[in-house]
Amino acid sequence: MSAPAASPARTSRGWSVAGVLLLLLAWHLTARLGPLLMATPWDALRAIGPLVRSEQFFANAGVSLMRIGVGVLAGASIGFTLGVLAGHSARLRGLIEPVRWLLMAVPPVVMVVLAMLWFGMGSPMVIFITTLMMAPGMYVNTVKGMLHVDRRLMEMTHVYRYGPWLRLRHLYLPALSAPLLAALLIALCGGVRLVVMAEVLGAENGIGYALANARSTFDTAELFAWVLLIFGLVALLEFALLQPLQRRLGRWMEPSHA
């Protein structure tokens, strides 16, 4: 009797490991072709130790983590709140849509240049850019989820006189959990990229600032060591934060629909 097939809803960890190994192999082969332009994976790994022991590492990493946390949290909160409100009002959706189109159409680098003129170099500029670029994605996913909520369930919450909190907890969050988690994953990964990009272009500290310094001195080993650390940060956020949150929401939703 053949073994049962793996559920398509679960990602194969074995194949994920194979994908990482293929990426490392491609990286190694590419670095061998141009050693002056790209460090090998082994060179990047060896550079992590001295980098972590340096005086500026925790200062740069700490300020970047603060910017990512504040920017992503602010952007996700604004997008979610506006999405819930716009899901109830066609007029509000019509009012917000042109702003959403504008923010999603303008390249982030243009917004970085404008924010540098408005806020100067530093944390306010980076946080502003991250918030502004993260909010539209969360807003779109929230609105799409709100428009697919069963209208009969919404009417029942009015009949039983559910307040805003009970309606949010027992109706909207269970219905929106899947699109919101997908949007939050995109927001976290996009937030890391946006913060680093903004720091490269216009900041006096942070991971992006350290990357720019490594590039200016042609220290490719340190540059790719930072790339590996950023990759590790994104993986940590997904596996240690988002996946446990997804499992917790899954368990929480079961009794709410019983």
Coordinates of C-alpha atoms in Angstrom, one line a residue:
M1 CA 0.0 0.0 0.0
S2 CA 1.5 3.3 -1.1
A3 CA 2.2 6.1 1.4
P4 CA -0.3 8.9 1.5
A5 CA 0.6 12.0 -0.5
A6 CA 1.7 15.1 1.3
S7 CA -0.9 17.8 1.8
P8 CA -0.5 20.5 -0.9
A9 CA -1.2 23.1 1.8
R10 CA 2.0 22.3 3.6
T11 CA 5.4 23.3 2.1
S12 CA 7.9 20.5 1.8
R13 CA 10.8 21.2 4.1
G14 CA 13.0 18.8 2.3
W15 CA 12.5 20.6 -1.0
S16 CA 13.0 23.9 0.7
V17 CA 16.4 22.7 1.9
A18 CA 17.1 21.5 -1.7
G19 CA 16.2 25.0 -2.9
V20 CA 18.6 26.7 -0.5
L21 CA 21.4 24.4 -1.6
L22 CA 20.7 25.2 -5.2
L23 CA 20.8 28.9 -4.5
L24 CA 24.1 28.4 -2.7
L25 CA 25.5 26.4 -5.6
A26 CA 24.5 29.1 -8.1
W27 CA 26.0 31.8 -5.9
H28 CA 29.3 29.9 -5.6
L29 CA 29.5 29.3 -9.3
T30 CA 28.7 32.9 -10.1
A31 CA 31.3 34.2 -7.6
R32 CA 34.0 31.9 -9.1
L33 CA 33.4 33.6 -12.4
G34 CA 33.8 37.1 -11.0
P35 CA 35.7 36.9 -7.7
L36 CA 36.4 40.7 -7.6
L37 CA 32.7 41.5 -7.8
M38 CA 31.1 38.8 -5.6
A39 CA 32.3 37.0 -2.5
T40 CA 31.8 33.2 -2.3
P41 CA 29.3 31.8 0.3
W42 CA 32.2 30.6 2.4
D43 CA 33.9 34.1 2.3
A44 CA 30.6 35.7 3.4
L45 CA 30.1 33.2 6.2
R46 CA 33.7 33.8 7.5
A47 CA 33.1 37.5 7.4
I48 CA 30.0 37.2 9.7
G49 CA 32.1 36.5 12.8
P50 CA 34.3 39.7 12.7
L51 CA 31.3 41.7 11.6
V52 CA 29.2 40.6 14.6
R53 CA 32.2 41.3 16.9
S54 CA 32.7 44.9 15.6
E55 CA 31.7 47.9 17.6
Q56 CA 29.1 49.2 15.2
F57 CA 27.2 46.0 14.4
F58 CA 24.7 46.1 17.2
A59 CA 24.2 49.8 16.8
N60 CA 23.4 49.5 13.1
A61 CA 21.3 46.3 13.5
G62 CA 19.4 47.8 16.4
V63 CA 18.4 51.0 14.7
S64 CA 17.3 49.1 11.6
L65 CA 15.2 46.7 13.6
M66 CA 13.5 49.6 15.3
R67 CA 12.8 51.2 12.0
I68 CA 11.4 48.0 10.5
G69 CA 9.2 47.3 13.6
V70 CA 7.8 50.9 13.8
G71 CA 7.3 51.3 10.0
V72 CA 5.7 47.9 9.4
L73 CA 3.5 48.1 12.5
A74 CA 2.3 51.6 11.6
G75 CA 1.8 50.8 7.9
A76 CA -0.1 47.6 8.7
S77 CA -2.3 49.2 11.3
I78 CA -3.2 52.1 9.0
G79 CA -3.9 49.8 6.1
F80 CA -6.0 47.5 8.2
T81 CA -8.0 50.2 9.8
L82 CA -8.7 52.0 6.6
G83 CA -9.5 48.7 4.9
V84 CA -12.1 47.7 7.5
L85 CA -13.7 51.2 7.3
A86 CA -13.6 51.2 3.5
G87 CA -15.1 47.7 3.4
H88 CA -18.3 49.2 5.0
S89 CA -18.4 52.3 2.8
A90 CA -18.3 52.6 -1.0
R91 CA -17.9 56.3 -0.7
L92 CA -14.8 56.0 1.5
R93 CA -13.4 53.4 -0.9
G94 CA -13.9 55.8 -3.8
L95 CA -12.1 58.5 -1.8
I96 CA -9.1 56.4 -0.9
E97 CA -8.6 54.6 -4.2
P98 CA -6.8 57.4 -6.0
V99 CA -4.4 57.7 -3.1
R100 CA -3.8 54.0 -3.2
W101 CA -3.2 54.0 -6.9
L102 CA -0.7 56.8 -6.5
L103 CA 1.2 55.1 -3.7
M104 CA 1.4 51.8 -5.5
A105 CA 2.4 53.4 -8.8
V106 CA 5.2 55.7 -7.7
P107 CA 8.6 53.9 -7.5
P108 CA 9.9 53.7 -3.9
V109 CA 13.2 55.4 -4.8
V110 CA 11.2 58.5 -5.9
M111 CA 9.5 58.5 -2.5
V112 CA 12.8 58.1 -0.7
V113 CA 14.2 61.2 -2.6
L114 CA 11.1 63.2 -1.6
A115 CA 11.2 62.1 2.0
M116 CA 14.9 63.1 2.2
L117 CA 13.9 66.6 1.2
W118 CA 11.0 66.7 3.7
F119 CA 12.6 64.9 6.7
G120 CA 16.3 65.0 6.1
M121 CA 18.5 61.9 6.7
G122 CA 17.6 59.7 9.6
S123 CA 15.0 57.5 11.3
P124 CA 11.9 59.8 10.6
M125 CA 12.6 59.6 6.8
V126 CA 13.0 55.8 6.9
I127 CA 10.0 55.2 9.0
F128 CA 7.8 57.5 6.9
I129 CA 8.8 55.7 3.7
T130 CA 8.2 52.2 5.2
T131 CA 4.8 53.2 6.6
L132 CA 3.7 54.9 3.3
M133 CA 4.8 51.9 1.2
M134 CA 3.4 49.2 3.5
A135 CA -0.1 50.6 4.1
P136 CA -1.5 50.1 0.5
G137 CA -0.8 46.4 0.4
M138 CA -2.5 45.8 3.8
Y139 CA -5.4 48.1 2.8
V140 CA -6.0 46.2 -0.5
N141 CA -6.0 42.8 1.2
T142 CA -8.3 44.0 4.0
V143 CA -10.8 45.5 1.6
K144 CA -10.9 42.4 -0.6
G145 CA -11.5 40.2 2.4
M146 CA -14.2 42.6 3.8
L147 CA -16.1 42.4 0.5
H148 CA -16.2 38.6 0.7
V149 CA -17.5 38.4 4.2
D150 CA -20.9 36.7 4.3
R151 CA -23.6 39.4 4.4
R152 CA -25.9 37.1 6.3
L153 CA -23.4 36.8 9.1
M154 CA -23.0 40.5 9.2
E155 CA -26.7 40.9 9.5
M156 CA -26.7 38.4 12.4
T157 CA -24.2 40.4 14.3
H158 CA -26.5 43.4 14.0
V159 CA -29.5 41.4 15.1
Y160 CA -27.6 40.1 18.2
R161 CA -26.3 43.6 18.8
Y162 CA -22.6 42.8 18.6
G163 CA -20.4 45.8 19.4
P164 CA -17.5 46.8 17.3
W165 CA -15.0 44.6 19.3
L166 CA -17.2 41.5 19.2
R167 CA -17.8 42.0 15.5
L168 CA -14.1 42.4 14.9
R169 CA -13.1 39.3 17.0
H170 CA -15.8 36.8 15.9
L171 CA -16.6 37.9 12.3
Y172 CA -13.9 40.0 10.7
L173 CA -10.7 38.6 12.0
P174 CA -11.6 34.9 11.3
A175 CA -12.8 35.9 7.8
L176 CA -9.7 38.1 7.1
S177 CA -7.0 35.9 8.7
A178 CA -5.8 34.3 5.5
P179 CA -5.5 37.5 3.4
L180 CA -4.1 39.4 6.3
L181 CA -1.4 36.9 7.1
A182 CA -0.4 36.9 3.4
A183 CA -0.3 40.7 3.5
L184 CA 1.6 40.7 6.7
L185 CA 4.3 38.4 5.3
I186 CA 4.7 40.6 2.2
A187 CA 4.7 43.7 4.5
L188 CA 7.5 42.3 6.7
C189 CA 9.7 41.2 3.8
G190 CA 9.0 44.4 1.9
G191 CA 9.6 46.4 5.0
V192 CA 13.0 44.9 5.5
R193 CA 13.9 45.7 1.9
L194 CA 12.5 49.2 2.0
V195 CA 14.3 50.1 5.2
V196 CA 17.6 48.8 3.9
M197 CA 17.1 50.7 0.6
A198 CA 16.2 53.9 2.3
E199 CA 19.3 53.6 4.6
V200 CA 21.5 53.0 1.6
L201 CA 20.2 56.1 -0.1
G202 CA 19.9 58.5 2.9
A203 CA 20.8 57.5 6.4
E204 CA 23.7 58.0 8.7
N205 CA 23.4 54.6 10.4
G206 CA 21.7 51.2 10.1
I207 CA 22.2 48.1 8.0
G208 CA 21.8 49.9 4.7
Y209 CA 24.4 52.5 5.8
A210 CA 26.8 49.6 6.6
L211 CA 26.1 48.0 3.2
A212 CA 26.9 51.3 1.5
N213 CA 30.2 51.6 3.4
A214 CA 31.1 48.0 2.4
R215 CA 30.3 48.7 -1.2
S216 CA 32.4 51.9 -1.2
T217 CA 35.4 50.1 0.1
F218 CA 34.9 47.1 -2.2
D219 CA 34.6 44.8 0.8
T220 CA 32.4 42.2 -0.9
A221 CA 32.8 39.6 1.9
E222 CA 31.3 42.0 4.4
L223 CA 28.7 43.2 2.0
F224 CA 27.4 39.6 1.4
A225 CA 27.8 38.8 5.1
W226 CA 25.2 41.5 5.7
V227 CA 23.0 40.0 2.9
L228 CA 23.1 36.6 4.7
L229 CA 22.2 38.3 8.0
I230 CA 19.2 40.0 6.3
F231 CA 18.1 36.7 4.8
G232 CA 18.4 35.2 8.3
L233 CA 16.3 38.0 9.8
V234 CA 13.5 37.5 7.2
A235 CA 13.5 33.7 7.8
L236 CA 13.4 34.3 11.6
L237 CA 10.4 36.7 11.3
E238 CA 8.5 34.2 9.1
F239 CA 9.3 31.0 11.1
A240 CA 9.3 32.4 14.6
L241 CA 6.5 35.0 14.3
L242 CA 4.2 34.5 11.3
Q243 CA 3.9 30.7 11.2
P244 CA 3.1 30.4 15.0
L245 CA 0.6 33.3 14.5
Q246 CA -1.0 31.4 11.6
R247 CA -1.3 28.2 13.7
R248 CA -2.7 30.1 16.7
L249 CA -5.3 31.8 14.5
G250 CA -6.2 28.4 13.0
R251 CA -6.9 27.0 16.4
W252 CA -8.7 30.1 17.5
M253 CA -11.0 30.1 14.4
E254 CA -12.2 26.5 15.0
P255 CA -14.3 27.2 18.1
S256 CA -15.5 30.5 16.7
H257 CA -17.2 28.6 13.8
A258 CA -18.4 25.7 15.9

